[in-house]
mmCIF file of C-alpha atoms in Angstrom:
data_model
loop_
_atom_site.group_PDB
_atom_site.id
_atom_site.type_symbol
_atom_site.label_atom_id
_atom_site.label_comp_id
_atom_site.label_asym_id
_atom_site.label_seq_id
_atom_site.Cartn_x
_atom_site.Cartn_y
_atom_site.Cartn_z
ATOM 1 C CA UNK E 659 -69.916 -82.392 -81.281
ATOM 2 C CA UNK E 660 -68.167 -83.686 -78.203
ATOM 3 C CA UNK E 661 -69.692 -83.512 -74.752
ATOM 4 C CA UNK E 662 -69.260 -80.181 -72.900
ATOM 5 C CA UNK E 663 -65.868 -79.924 -71.254
ATOM 6 C CA UNK E 664 -65.531 -79.306 -67.540
ATOM 7 C CA UNK E 665 -62.473 -77.443 -66.420
ATOM 8 C CA UNK E 666 -61.180 -77.494 -62.908
ATOM 9 C CA UNK E 667 -59.806 -74.353 -61.357
ATOM 10 C CA UNK E 668 -56.334 -73.506 -62.641
ATOM 11 C CA UNK E 669 -53.679 -74.316 -60.081
ATOM 12 C CA UNK E 670 -49.915 -74.022 -60.029
ATOM 13 C CA UNK E 671 -49.658 -77.146 -62.217
ATOM 14 C CA UNK E 672 -51.298 -75.265 -65.102
ATOM 15 C CA UNK E 673 -54.450 -75.764 -67.157
ATOM 16 C CA UNK E 674 -53.414 -79.001 -68.861
ATOM 17 C CA UNK E 675 -53.040 -80.780 -65.561
ATOM 18 C CA UNK E 676 -56.627 -79.895 -64.684
ATOM 19 C CA UNK E 677 -57.897 -80.806 -68.151
ATOM 20 C CA UNK E 678 -56.200 -84.209 -68.217
ATOM 21 C CA UNK E 679 -57.482 -85.167 -64.794
ATOM 22 C CA UNK E 680 -61.075 -84.685 -66.005
ATOM 23 C CA UNK E 681 -60.516 -86.675 -69.212
ATOM 24 C CA UNK E 682 -61.261 -83.721 -71.457
ATOM 25 C CA UNK E 683 -58.871 -84.144 -74.376
ATOM 26 C CA UNK E 684 -60.388 -83.317 -77.769
ATOM 27 C CA UNK E 685 -59.963 -86.026 -80.428
ATOM 28 C CA UNK E 686 -58.937 -84.261 -83.654
ATOM 29 C CA UNK E 687 -58.888 -87.443 -85.751
ATOM 30 C CA UNK E 688 -62.667 -88.022 -85.896
ATOM 31 C CA UNK E 689 -65.193 -87.452 -88.670
ATOM 32 C CA UNK E 690 -67.049 -85.054 -86.370
ATOM 33 C CA UNK E 691 -63.968 -82.872 -85.981
ATOM 34 C CA UNK E 692 -63.200 -82.988 -89.713
ATOM 35 C CA UNK E 693 -66.748 -81.893 -90.570
ATOM 36 C CA UNK E 694 -66.533 -78.649 -88.576
ATOM 37 C CA UNK E 695 -63.076 -77.927 -87.135
ATOM 38 C CA UNK E 696 -63.713 -74.204 -86.696
ATOM 39 C CA UNK E 697 -66.461 -74.862 -84.153
ATOM 40 C CA UNK E 698 -64.047 -77.093 -82.267
ATOM 41 C CA UNK E 699 -61.359 -74.411 -82.402
ATOM 42 C CA UNK E 700 -63.765 -71.931 -80.830
ATOM 43 C CA UNK E 701 -64.795 -74.442 -78.185
ATOM 44 C CA UNK E 702 -61.163 -75.187 -77.349
ATOM 45 C CA UNK E 703 -60.200 -71.513 -77.270
ATOM 46 C CA UNK E 704 -63.087 -70.745 -74.923
ATOM 47 C CA UNK E 705 -62.186 -73.613 -72.602
ATOM 48 C CA UNK E 706 -58.406 -73.698 -72.743
ATOM 49 C CA UNK E 707 -57.072 -70.491 -74.243
ATOM 50 C CA UNK E 708 -54.007 -70.593 -76.496
ATOM 51 C CA UNK E 709 -53.093 -74.251 -75.833
ATOM 52 C CA UNK E 710 -55.548 -77.143 -75.898
ATOM 53 C CA UNK E 711 -55.112 -80.819 -74.925
ATOM 54 C CA UNK E 712 -55.977 -83.106 -77.857
ATOM 55 C CA UNK E 713 -55.639 -86.692 -79.006
ATOM 56 C CA UNK E 714 -54.023 -87.392 -82.403
ATOM 57 C CA UNK E 715 -55.292 -90.985 -82.262
ATOM 58 C CA UNK E 716 -56.638 -93.159 -79.461
ATOM 59 C CA UNK E 717 -54.002 -93.110 -76.743
ATOM 60 C CA UNK E 718 -51.783 -90.535 -78.495
ATOM 61 C CA UNK E 719 -52.015 -87.247 -76.531
ATOM 62 C CA UNK E 720 -50.706 -83.921 -77.816
ATOM 63 C CA UNK E 721 -51.142 -80.174 -77.426
ATOM 64 C CA UNK E 722 -52.682 -78.020 -80.156
ATOM 65 C CA UNK E 723 -51.575 -74.377 -80.354
ATOM 66 C CA UNK E 724 -54.489 -71.998 -81.020
ATOM 67 C CA UNK E 725 -52.806 -68.662 -80.273
ATOM 68 C CA UNK E 726 -50.877 -66.866 -83.025
ATOM 69 C CA UNK E 727 -48.305 -65.219 -80.756
ATOM 70 C CA UNK E 728 -47.807 -68.459 -78.842
ATOM 71 C CA UNK E 729 -47.317 -70.406 -82.093
ATOM 72 C CA UNK E 730 -44.633 -68.030 -83.352
ATOM 73 C CA UNK E 731 -42.901 -68.123 -79.973
ATOM 74 C CA UNK E 732 -42.793 -71.932 -80.032
ATOM 75 C CA UNK E 733 -41.743 -72.306 -83.665
ATOM 76 C CA UNK E 734 -38.918 -69.792 -83.296
ATOM 77 C CA UNK E 735 -37.485 -71.565 -80.235
ATOM 78 C CA UNK E 736 -36.031 -74.884 -81.465
ATOM 79 C CA UNK E 737 -33.945 -75.212 -78.276
ATOM 80 C CA UNK E 738 -37.012 -75.746 -76.100
ATOM 81 C CA UNK E 739 -39.217 -77.061 -78.913
ATOM 82 C CA UNK E 740 -37.128 -79.259 -81.258
ATOM 83 C CA UNK E 741 -38.569 -81.267 -84.152
ATOM 84 C CA UNK E 742 -36.720 -84.491 -83.286
ATOM 85 C CA UNK E 743 -39.353 -87.057 -82.164
ATOM 86 C CA UNK E 744 -37.074 -89.780 -80.803
ATOM 87 C CA UNK E 745 -37.811 -89.116 -77.124
ATOM 88 C CA UNK E 746 -41.550 -89.344 -77.775
ATOM 89 C CA UNK E 747 -41.125 -92.270 -80.142
ATOM 90 C CA UNK E 748 -39.635 -94.457 -77.394
ATOM 91 C CA UNK E 749 -42.792 -94.044 -75.313
ATOM 92 C CA UNK E 750 -45.441 -93.938 -78.047
ATOM 93 C CA UNK E 751 -47.886 -96.840 -78.480
ATOM 94 C CA UNK E 752 -46.514 -99.480 -80.815
ATOM 95 C CA UNK E 753 -48.264 -100.515 -84.006
ATOM 96 C CA UNK E 754 -50.232 -97.332 -84.707
ATOM 97 C CA UNK E 755 -49.920 -95.940 -88.257
ATOM 98 C CA UNK E 756 -49.680 -92.392 -86.921
ATOM 99 C CA UNK E 757 -46.587 -93.299 -84.887
ATOM 100 C CA UNK E 758 -44.933 -94.725 -87.989
ATOM 101 C CA UNK E 759 -45.774 -91.560 -89.897
ATOM 102 C CA UNK E 760 -44.313 -89.277 -87.189
ATOM 103 C CA UNK E 761 -41.169 -91.253 -86.413
ATOM 104 C CA UNK E 762 -37.635 -89.927 -86.672
ATOM 105 C CA UNK E 763 -35.909 -89.765 -90.022
ATOM 106 C CA UNK E 764 -32.621 -88.074 -90.937
ATOM 107 C CA UNK E 765 -34.281 -85.408 -93.095
ATOM 108 C CA UNK E 766 -35.345 -81.778 -93.044
ATOM 109 C CA UNK E 767 -38.614 -82.514 -91.191
ATOM 110 C CA UNK E 768 -37.347 -84.482 -88.187
ATOM 111 C CA UNK E 769 -33.916 -83.067 -87.329
ATOM 112 C CA UNK E 770 -32.448 -79.997 -85.631
ATOM 113 C CA UNK E 771 -29.305 -77.874 -85.400
ATOM 114 C CA UNK E 772 -26.374 -78.675 -87.714
ATOM 115 C CA UNK E 773 -27.944 -81.898 -88.980
ATOM 116 C CA UNK E 774 -31.073 -80.016 -90.003
ATOM 117 C CA UNK E 775 -29.035 -77.186 -91.574
ATOM 118 C CA UNK E 776 -27.128 -79.687 -93.719
ATOM 119 C CA UNK E 777 -30.267 -81.366 -95.026
ATOM 120 C CA UNK E 778 -32.177 -78.108 -95.479
ATOM 121 C CA UNK E 779 -29.333 -76.469 -97.400
ATOM 122 C CA UNK E 780 -29.090 -79.409 -99.792
ATOM 123 C CA UNK E 781 -32.862 -79.501 -100.307
ATOM 124 C CA UNK E 782 -33.161 -75.741 -100.806
ATOM 125 C CA UNK E 783 -30.392 -75.756 -103.410
ATOM 126 C CA UNK E 784 -32.000 -78.694 -105.205
ATOM 127 C CA UNK E 785 -35.383 -76.947 -105.274
ATOM 128 C CA UNK E 786 -33.800 -73.678 -106.400
ATOM 129 C CA UNK E 787 -32.570 -75.397 -109.567
ATOM 130 C CA UNK E 788 -36.130 -75.753 -110.869
ATOM 131 C CA UNK E 789 -36.928 -73.252 -113.635
ATOM 132 C CA UNK E 790 -40.363 -71.808 -112.864
ATOM 133 C CA UNK E 791 -41.100 -70.820 -116.461
ATOM 134 C CA UNK E 792 -40.442 -74.348 -117.691
ATOM 135 C CA UNK E 793 -42.390 -75.684 -114.712
ATOM 136 C CA UNK E 794 -45.437 -73.600 -115.634
ATOM 137 C CA UNK E 795 -45.417 -75.037 -119.146
ATOM 138 C CA UNK E 796 -45.029 -78.560 -117.810
ATOM 139 C CA UNK E 797 -47.930 -78.120 -115.360
ATOM 140 C CA UNK E 798 -50.092 -76.765 -118.172
ATOM 141 C CA UNK E 799 -49.324 -79.716 -120.471
ATOM 142 C CA UNK E 800 -49.960 -82.233 -117.700
ATOM 143 C CA UNK E 801 -53.205 -80.555 -116.649
ATOM 144 C CA UNK E 802 -54.579 -80.453 -120.207
ATOM 145 C CA UNK E 803 -53.695 -84.107 -120.785
ATOM 146 C CA UNK E 804 -55.564 -85.107 -117.615
ATOM 147 C CA UNK E 805 -58.594 -82.939 -118.429
ATOM 148 C CA UNK E 806 -58.773 -84.574 -121.854
ATOM 149 C CA UNK E 807 -59.225 -87.948 -120.143
ATOM 150 C CA UNK E 808 -62.597 -86.996 -118.626
ATOM 151 C CA UNK E 809 -63.855 -83.800 -120.339
ATOM 152 C CA UNK E 810 -66.199 -85.743 -122.656
ATOM 153 C CA UNK E 811 -67.782 -87.631 -119.719
ATOM 154 C CA UNK E 812 -69.766 -84.722 -118.263
ATOM 155 C CA UNK E 813 -68.880 -85.749 -114.700
ATOM 156 C CA UNK E 814 -65.799 -86.545 -112.638
ATOM 157 C CA UNK E 815 -64.378 -86.747 -109.156
ATOM 158 C CA UNK E 816 -61.768 -84.016 -109.469
ATOM 159 C CA UNK E 817 -59.569 -85.361 -106.697
ATOM 160 C CA UNK E 818 -59.316 -88.832 -108.228
ATOM 161 C CA UNK E 819 -59.265 -87.860 -111.921
ATOM 162 C CA UNK E 820 -57.391 -84.555 -111.837
ATOM 163 C CA UNK E 821 -55.837 -83.205 -108.646
ATOM 164 C CA UNK E 822 -54.054 -86.297 -107.312
ATOM 165 C CA UNK E 823 -52.502 -87.505 -110.599
ATOM 166 C CA UNK E 824 -51.535 -83.926 -111.510
ATOM 167 C CA UNK E 825 -49.597 -83.332 -108.306
ATOM 168 C CA UNK E 826 -47.829 -86.694 -108.419
ATOM 169 C CA UNK E 827 -46.880 -86.343 -112.085
ATOM 170 C CA UNK E 828 -45.534 -82.823 -111.622
ATOM 171 C CA UNK E 829 -43.476 -83.728 -108.571
ATOM 172 C CA UNK E 830 -42.332 -86.913 -110.290
ATOM 173 C CA UNK E 831 -41.081 -84.925 -113.270
ATOM 174 C CA UNK E 832 -39.343 -82.443 -110.956
ATOM 175 C CA UNK E 833 -37.620 -85.360 -109.237
ATOM 176 C CA UNK E 834 -36.642 -86.958 -112.553
ATOM 177 C CA UNK E 835 -38.853 -89.945 -111.793
ATOM 178 C CA UNK E 836 -39.944 -92.235 -114.684
ATOM 179 C CA UNK E 837 -43.686 -92.741 -115.139
ATOM 180 C CA UNK E 838 -43.642 -96.331 -113.838
ATOM 181 C CA UNK E 839 -41.922 -95.268 -110.606
ATOM 182 C CA UNK E 840 -44.335 -92.342 -110.257
ATOM 183 C CA UNK E 841 -47.242 -94.794 -110.409
ATOM 184 C CA UNK E 842 -45.660 -96.898 -107.652
ATOM 185 C CA UNK E 843 -44.991 -93.823 -105.525
ATOM 186 C CA UNK E 844 -48.576 -92.645 -106.017
ATOM 187 C CA UNK E 845 -49.939 -95.926 -104.666
ATOM 188 C CA UNK E 846 -47.503 -96.087 -101.741
ATOM 189 C CA UNK E 847 -47.716 -92.419 -100.781
ATOM 190 C CA UNK E 848 -51.518 -92.362 -100.888
ATOM 191 C CA UNK E 849 -51.590 -95.265 -98.426
ATOM 192 C CA UNK E 850 -49.161 -93.386 -96.160
ATOM 193 C CA UNK E 851 -51.240 -90.192 -96.224
ATOM 194 C CA UNK E 852 -54.377 -92.189 -95.425
ATOM 195 C CA UNK E 853 -52.424 -94.039 -92.697
ATOM 196 C CA UNK E 854 -53.211 -97.442 -94.222
ATOM 197 C CA UNK E 855 -50.560 -100.184 -93.967
ATOM 198 C CA UNK E 856 -48.079 -97.441 -93.261
ATOM 199 C CA UNK E 857 -45.059 -99.694 -92.649
ATOM 200 C CA UNK E 858 -45.536 -101.572 -95.931
ATOM 201 C CA UNK E 859 -46.412 -98.417 -97.843
ATOM 202 C CA UNK E 860 -43.381 -96.558 -96.515
ATOM 203 C CA UNK E 861 -41.139 -99.497 -97.412
ATOM 204 C CA UNK E 862 -42.574 -99.511 -100.945
ATOM 205 C CA UNK E 863 -41.919 -95.784 -101.312
ATOM 206 C CA UNK E 864 -38.367 -96.204 -100.011
ATOM 207 C CA UNK E 865 -37.681 -99.001 -102.492
ATOM 208 C CA UNK E 866 -38.975 -96.953 -105.425
ATOM 209 C CA UNK E 867 -36.939 -93.910 -104.423
ATOM 210 C CA UNK E 868 -33.807 -96.020 -103.867
ATOM 211 C CA UNK E 869 -34.161 -97.243 -107.462
ATOM 212 C CA UNK E 870 -34.491 -93.635 -108.623
ATOM 213 C CA UNK E 871 -31.383 -92.558 -106.688
ATOM 214 C CA UNK E 872 -29.360 -95.457 -108.104
ATOM 215 C CA UNK E 873 -30.428 -94.539 -111.639
ATOM 216 C CA UNK E 874 -29.555 -90.867 -111.158
ATOM 217 C CA UNK E 875 -26.245 -91.725 -109.497
ATOM 218 C CA UNK E 876 -25.348 -93.645 -112.659
ATOM 219 C CA UNK E 877 -26.790 -91.096 -115.095
ATOM 220 C CA UNK E 878 -27.476 -87.621 -113.589
ATOM 221 C CA UNK E 879 -29.943 -85.217 -115.147
ATOM 222 C CA UNK E 880 -31.364 -81.730 -114.578
ATOM 223 C CA UNK E 881 -33.696 -82.734 -111.775
ATOM 224 C CA UNK E 882 -34.195 -82.575 -108.013
ATOM 225 C CA UNK E 883 -32.746 -86.028 -107.335
ATOM 226 C CA UNK E 884 -29.578 -85.401 -109.329
ATOM 227 C CA UNK E 885 -29.055 -82.048 -107.629
ATOM 228 C CA UNK E 886 -29.406 -83.659 -104.189
ATOM 229 C CA UNK E 887 -26.834 -86.294 -105.178
ATOM 230 C CA UNK E 888 -24.425 -83.668 -106.481
ATOM 231 C CA UNK E 889 -24.771 -81.229 -103.589
ATOM 232 C CA UNK E 890 -21.679 -80.233 -101.620
ATOM 233 C CA UNK E 891 -23.243 -81.833 -98.523
ATOM 234 C CA UNK E 892 -22.236 -85.176 -100.096
ATOM 235 C CA UNK E 893 -25.372 -86.994 -99.010
ATOM 236 C CA UNK E 894 -25.285 -90.775 -98.986
ATOM 237 C CA UNK E 895 -27.818 -92.655 -101.101
ATOM 238 C CA UNK E 896 -29.826 -93.383 -97.951
ATOM 239 C CA UNK E 897 -29.827 -89.698 -97.023
ATOM 240 C CA UNK E 898 -30.971 -88.718 -100.514
ATOM 241 C CA UNK E 899 -33.852 -91.191 -100.208
ATOM 242 C CA UNK E 900 -34.823 -89.648 -96.861
ATOM 243 C CA UNK E 901 -34.784 -86.120 -98.304
ATOM 244 C CA UNK E 902 -36.932 -87.263 -101.225
ATOM 245 C CA UNK E 903 -39.371 -88.900 -98.813
ATOM 246 C CA UNK E 904 -39.593 -85.577 -96.973
ATOM 247 C CA UNK E 905 -40.173 -83.718 -100.244
ATOM 248 C CA UNK E 906 -42.947 -86.136 -101.207
ATOM 249 C CA UNK E 907 -44.597 -86.022 -97.800
ATOM 250 C CA UNK E 908 -44.348 -82.242 -97.493
ATOM 251 C CA UNK E 909 -45.011 -81.575 -101.168
ATOM 252 C CA UNK E 910 -47.770 -83.924 -102.305
ATOM 253 C CA UNK E 911 -50.498 -83.697 -99.690
ATOM 254 C CA UNK E 912 -50.343 -79.921 -99.065
ATOM 255 C CA UNK E 913 -50.389 -79.164 -102.806
ATOM 256 C CA UNK E 914 -53.191 -81.639 -103.447
ATOM 257 C CA UNK E 915 -55.352 -80.251 -100.653
ATOM 258 C CA UNK E 916 -54.584 -76.626 -101.508
ATOM 259 C CA UNK E 917 -55.815 -77.205 -105.060
ATOM 260 C CA UNK E 918 -58.905 -79.138 -103.951
ATOM 261 C CA UNK E 919 -59.852 -76.699 -101.183
ATOM 262 C CA UNK E 920 -59.416 -73.755 -103.548
ATOM 263 C CA UNK E 921 -61.582 -75.418 -106.189
ATOM 264 C CA UNK E 922 -64.256 -76.073 -103.553
ATOM 265 C CA UNK E 923 -64.229 -72.405 -102.547
ATOM 266 C CA UNK E 924 -64.358 -71.147 -106.142
ATOM 267 C CA UNK E 925 -67.170 -73.533 -107.096
ATOM 268 C CA UNK E 926 -69.384 -72.932 -104.054
ATOM 269 C CA UNK E 927 -68.852 -69.306 -103.035
ATOM 270 C CA UNK E 928 -70.672 -66.692 -105.164
ATOM 271 C CA UNK E 929 -67.902 -64.171 -104.442
ATOM 272 C CA UNK E 930 -65.617 -66.149 -106.734
ATOM 273 C CA UNK E 931 -68.066 -66.448 -109.614
ATOM 274 C CA UNK E 932 -68.271 -62.794 -110.645
ATOM 275 C CA UNK E 933 -67.555 -59.466 -109.027
ATOM 276 C CA UNK E 934 -69.114 -56.029 -109.433
ATOM 277 C CA UNK E 935 -67.683 -55.542 -112.925
ATOM 278 C CA UNK E 936 -68.672 -58.984 -114.186
ATOM 279 C CA UNK E 937 -65.351 -60.806 -113.851
ATOM 280 C CA UNK E 938 -64.391 -63.541 -111.443
ATOM 281 C CA UNK E 939 -61.683 -62.553 -108.932
ATOM 282 C CA UNK E 940 -58.248 -64.007 -109.744
ATOM 283 C CA UNK E 941 -57.380 -67.464 -108.472
ATOM 284 C CA UNK E 942 -54.678 -65.912 -106.282
ATOM 285 C CA UNK E 943 -57.360 -64.338 -104.068
ATOM 286 C CA UNK E 944 -59.005 -67.720 -103.521
ATOM 287 C CA UNK E 945 -55.646 -69.336 -102.755
ATOM 288 C CA UNK E 946 -54.858 -66.671 -100.161
ATOM 289 C CA UNK E 947 -58.242 -67.123 -98.521
ATOM 290 C CA UNK E 948 -57.813 -70.897 -98.336
ATOM 291 C CA UNK E 949 -54.338 -70.507 -96.818
ATOM 292 C CA UNK E 950 -55.853 -68.254 -94.178
ATOM 293 C CA UNK E 951 -59.074 -70.094 -93.371
ATOM 294 C CA UNK E 952 -58.722 -73.735 -94.500
ATOM 295 C CA UNK E 953 -54.991 -74.347 -95.049
ATOM 296 C CA UNK E 954 -54.145 -77.849 -96.271
ATOM 297 C CA UNK E 955 -51.922 -78.548 -93.277
ATOM 298 C CA UNK E 956 -54.493 -77.823 -90.590
ATOM 299 C CA UNK E 957 -52.207 -78.945 -87.747
ATOM 300 C CA UNK E 958 -48.502 -79.185 -88.446
ATOM 301 C CA UNK E 959 -44.998 -78.047 -87.427
ATOM 302 C CA UNK E 960 -44.811 -80.824 -84.838
ATOM 303 C CA UNK E 961 -42.320 -80.210 -82.029
ATOM 304 C CA UNK E 962 -41.387 -82.203 -78.932
ATOM 305 C CA UNK E 963 -40.165 -80.347 -75.807
ATOM 306 C CA UNK E 964 -37.401 -82.520 -74.267
ATOM 307 C CA UNK E 965 -38.194 -81.191 -70.769
ATOM 308 C CA UNK E 966 -41.414 -79.994 -69.130
ATOM 309 C CA UNK E 967 -41.903 -76.345 -70.088
ATOM 310 C CA UNK E 968 -44.319 -73.704 -68.795
ATOM 311 C CA UNK E 969 -45.865 -71.516 -71.481
ATOM 312 C CA UNK E 970 -49.051 -69.441 -71.287
ATOM 313 C CA UNK E 971 -49.680 -70.832 -67.771
ATOM 314 C CA UNK E 972 -49.655 -74.368 -69.191
ATOM 315 C CA UNK E 973 -47.152 -77.074 -68.329
ATOM 316 C CA UNK E 974 -46.298 -78.919 -71.519
ATOM 317 C CA UNK E 975 -44.993 -82.419 -70.714
ATOM 318 C CA UNK E 976 -41.620 -83.620 -71.925
ATOM 319 C CA UNK E 977 -41.571 -85.717 -75.113
ATOM 320 C CA UNK E 978 -45.192 -85.071 -76.024
ATOM 321 C CA UNK E 979 -46.124 -83.635 -79.456
ATOM 322 C CA UNK E 980 -47.047 -79.973 -79.760
ATOM 323 C CA UNK E 981 -48.764 -78.972 -83.032
ATOM 324 C CA UNK E 982 -49.630 -75.593 -84.484
ATOM 325 C CA UNK E 983 -53.138 -75.073 -85.883
ATOM 326 C CA UNK E 984 -52.721 -72.359 -88.568
ATOM 327 C CA UNK E 985 -56.449 -71.910 -89.230
ATOM 328 C CA UNK E 986 -57.149 -71.508 -85.523
ATOM 329 C CA UNK E 987 -54.154 -69.206 -85.030
ATOM 330 C CA UNK E 988 -55.186 -67.016 -87.952
ATOM 331 C CA UNK E 989 -58.567 -66.547 -86.230
ATOM 332 C CA UNK E 990 -56.955 -65.613 -82.925
ATOM 333 C CA UNK E 991 -58.814 -62.454 -81.793
ATOM 334 C CA UNK E 992 -55.534 -61.036 -80.482
ATOM 335 C CA UNK E 993 -54.164 -61.195 -84.038
ATOM 336 C CA UNK E 994 -57.241 -60.261 -86.068
ATOM 337 C CA UNK E 995 -58.253 -57.170 -84.077
ATOM 338 C CA UNK E 996 -58.032 -54.291 -86.545
ATOM 339 C CA UNK E 997 -56.513 -56.433 -89.302
ATOM 340 C CA UNK E 998 -57.769 -58.254 -92.373
ATOM 341 C CA UNK E 999 -57.815 -61.925 -91.246
ATOM 342 C CA UNK E 1000 -56.899 -63.069 -94.785
ATOM 343 C CA UNK E 1001 -53.630 -61.167 -94.828
ATOM 344 C CA UNK E 1002 -50.240 -62.537 -93.831
ATOM 345 C CA UNK E 1003 -51.366 -66.162 -93.571
ATOM 346 C CA UNK E 1004 -47.810 -66.985 -92.649
ATOM 347 C CA UNK E 1005 -48.460 -69.944 -90.378
ATOM 348 C CA UNK E 1006 -49.879 -71.948 -93.281
ATOM 349 C CA UNK E 1007 -46.216 -72.232 -94.315
ATOM 350 C CA UNK E 1008 -44.852 -72.591 -90.787
ATOM 351 C CA UNK E 1009 -42.333 -70.328 -89.063
ATOM 352 C CA UNK E 1010 -38.854 -70.494 -87.630
ATOM 353 C CA UNK E 1011 -36.051 -72.799 -88.825
ATOM 354 C CA UNK E 1012 -38.493 -75.459 -90.056
ATOM 355 C CA UNK E 1013 -40.691 -73.112 -92.085
ATOM 356 C CA UNK E 1014 -41.427 -74.224 -95.633
ATOM 357 C CA UNK E 1015 -38.526 -73.024 -97.831
ATOM 358 C CA UNK E 1016 -39.335 -70.105 -100.128
ATOM 359 C CA UNK E 1017 -38.467 -72.234 -103.158
ATOM 360 C CA UNK E 1018 -41.005 -74.902 -102.157
ATOM 361 C CA UNK E 1019 -43.657 -72.249 -101.564
ATOM 362 C CA UNK E 1020 -43.133 -70.815 -105.038
ATOM 363 C CA UNK E 1021 -43.433 -74.250 -106.643
ATOM 364 C CA UNK E 1022 -46.544 -75.170 -104.637
ATOM 365 C CA UNK E 1023 -48.212 -71.830 -105.316
ATOM 366 C CA UNK E 1024 -47.470 -72.033 -109.040
ATOM 367 C CA UNK E 1025 -48.780 -75.595 -109.224
ATOM 368 C CA UNK E 1026 -52.003 -74.721 -107.385
ATOM 369 C CA UNK E 1027 -52.684 -71.559 -109.352
ATOM 370 C CA UNK E 1028 -52.006 -73.172 -112.724
ATOM 371 C CA UNK E 1029 -54.040 -76.282 -111.840
ATOM 372 C CA UNK E 1030 -57.113 -74.237 -110.925
ATOM 373 C CA UNK E 1031 -56.815 -71.861 -113.896
ATOM 374 C CA UNK E 1032 -56.337 -74.629 -116.464
ATOM 375 C CA UNK E 1033 -59.364 -76.539 -115.186
ATOM 376 C CA UNK E 1034 -61.681 -73.530 -115.044
ATOM 377 C CA UNK E 1035 -60.563 -72.315 -118.479
ATOM 378 C CA UNK E 1036 -61.229 -75.730 -119.995
ATOM 379 C CA UNK E 1037 -64.494 -76.428 -118.136
ATOM 380 C CA UNK E 1038 -66.001 -73.045 -117.160
ATOM 381 C CA UNK E 1039 -69.414 -74.534 -116.350
ATOM 382 C CA UNK E 1040 -68.264 -76.877 -113.595
ATOM 383 C CA UNK E 1041 -70.876 -77.520 -110.913
ATOM 384 C CA UNK E 1042 -70.306 -79.315 -107.600
ATOM 385 C CA UNK E 1043 -72.393 -82.462 -107.275
ATOM 386 C CA UNK E 1044 -72.796 -83.254 -103.592
ATOM 387 C CA UNK E 1045 -76.447 -84.253 -103.729
ATOM 388 C CA UNK E 1046 -77.999 -84.072 -100.289
ATOM 389 C CA UNK E 1047 -74.619 -84.293 -98.610
ATOM 390 C CA UNK E 1048 -72.208 -81.514 -97.803
ATOM 391 C CA UNK E 1049 -68.582 -81.916 -98.830
ATOM 392 C CA UNK E 1050 -67.067 -84.865 -96.976
ATOM 393 C CA UNK E 1051 -63.789 -84.114 -95.245
ATOM 394 C CA UNK E 1052 -61.285 -86.871 -94.561
ATOM 395 C CA UNK E 1053 -60.725 -87.574 -90.851
ATOM 396 C CA UNK E 1054 -57.052 -86.836 -90.277
ATOM 397 C CA UNK E 1055 -55.256 -85.153 -87.360
ATOM 398 C CA UNK E 1056 -52.949 -83.205 -89.683
ATOM 399 C CA UNK E 1057 -54.636 -82.382 -93.012
ATOM 400 C CA UNK E 1058 -57.689 -80.401 -94.056
ATOM 401 C CA UNK E 1059 -58.532 -82.712 -96.935
ATOM 402 C CA UNK E 1060 -61.622 -83.509 -98.980
ATOM 403 C CA UNK E 1061 -62.527 -87.153 -99.518
ATOM 404 C CA UNK E 1062 -63.971 -86.406 -102.959
ATOM 405 C CA UNK E 1063 -64.882 -83.434 -105.114
ATOM 406 C CA UNK E 1064 -67.576 -84.635 -107.554
ATOM 407 C CA UNK E 1065 -68.572 -82.235 -110.333
ATOM 408 C CA UNK E 1066 -70.739 -82.168 -113.427
ATOM 409 C CA UNK E 1067 -70.276 -80.103 -116.597
ATOM 410 C CA UNK E 1068 -71.365 -80.047 -120.235
ATOM 411 C CA UNK E 1069 -69.381 -82.698 -122.131
ATOM 412 C CA UNK E 1070 -66.518 -80.967 -123.933
ATOM 413 C CA UNK E 1071 -64.129 -82.089 -126.687
ATOM 414 C CA UNK E 1072 -60.508 -82.574 -125.740
ATOM 415 C CA UNK E 1073 -57.904 -79.856 -126.237
ATOM 416 C CA UNK E 1074 -54.608 -79.912 -128.056
ATOM 417 C CA UNK E 1075 -51.659 -80.670 -125.787
ATOM 418 C CA UNK E 1076 -48.848 -78.278 -126.710
#
């Protein structure tokens, strides 16, 4: 845990001014924070209230929103809290991977107003073209093929052997991406998510996606990329690449972590083994609980007020990131009083004009549910294998992500892939 925080008396400058002057920002990128974020959320709520000063990386200050009502107010006010990072980007420390990851791009994640509406409309229409029944069958086939690769071994790291390749292959097929390009995107995107060699990794991903766009421009198919190219927005090739990058960044890591975090819950919590009548609760219940308590995007919906703004007696500086913490907001006593805290976990998907599109939610939910069900049906005797260590969570200022998920199970013959 960090050292106890001393707060000065609140003055007309607001709580953040007092907090910053005493050097009390909370680093949310450390292994200590990743190991027990909920204790940190409580500490920050006790000390700061709905808005807490944090560091995303050394020398990269931000504000984390811990109050549900405050989060909704911010996310539904793009005039005062836009998603465009260019003002912050000009002042941010050079050379840090996190700055590269957060920089402006002409896509649905980093734009506002008419520009954002154009990109979002094209992306929503492209996602809406996916047939969910066909997608379910494709996820099932891909999951069974992956399980067959390790089911006879009796042990596996589920993130490395199952979850990560499953999510990349499914999204690759949705995008119309050939297997060789999917492999390249897996390598590049994983480096980006881990903030390793981000400039080179991003360039590699861009190159692979540019090749995909060129191929689909020449020979369209029934896939996400072709639908983006053919949309009435008439996106340029560069704009299509940027939308695909946004889809990969917003689609891969959240889906991967939602599956892994749900598997961890199901495998370690007796409530999800059997219930009073001898049957395990449906996977959907575990997914809903994870979205409420340990959502994959622990801190997201980044906005950048262009001018200093006073909210909840806190002056938020101009051009400094403000992030929403869904898990913390869902635990907000003001919200949970008299309500089931696992219901309406809306902030896991964001809110306002930049909320996750309904089509993307349906795809992510279907992928996660099918991935968990296929694995547990094939290997019902899975056991977590952490040894003397608890689950290890990856230090990251944005994601709630496991480093590994090692399991053991009785060796099992492979299944037929239909």
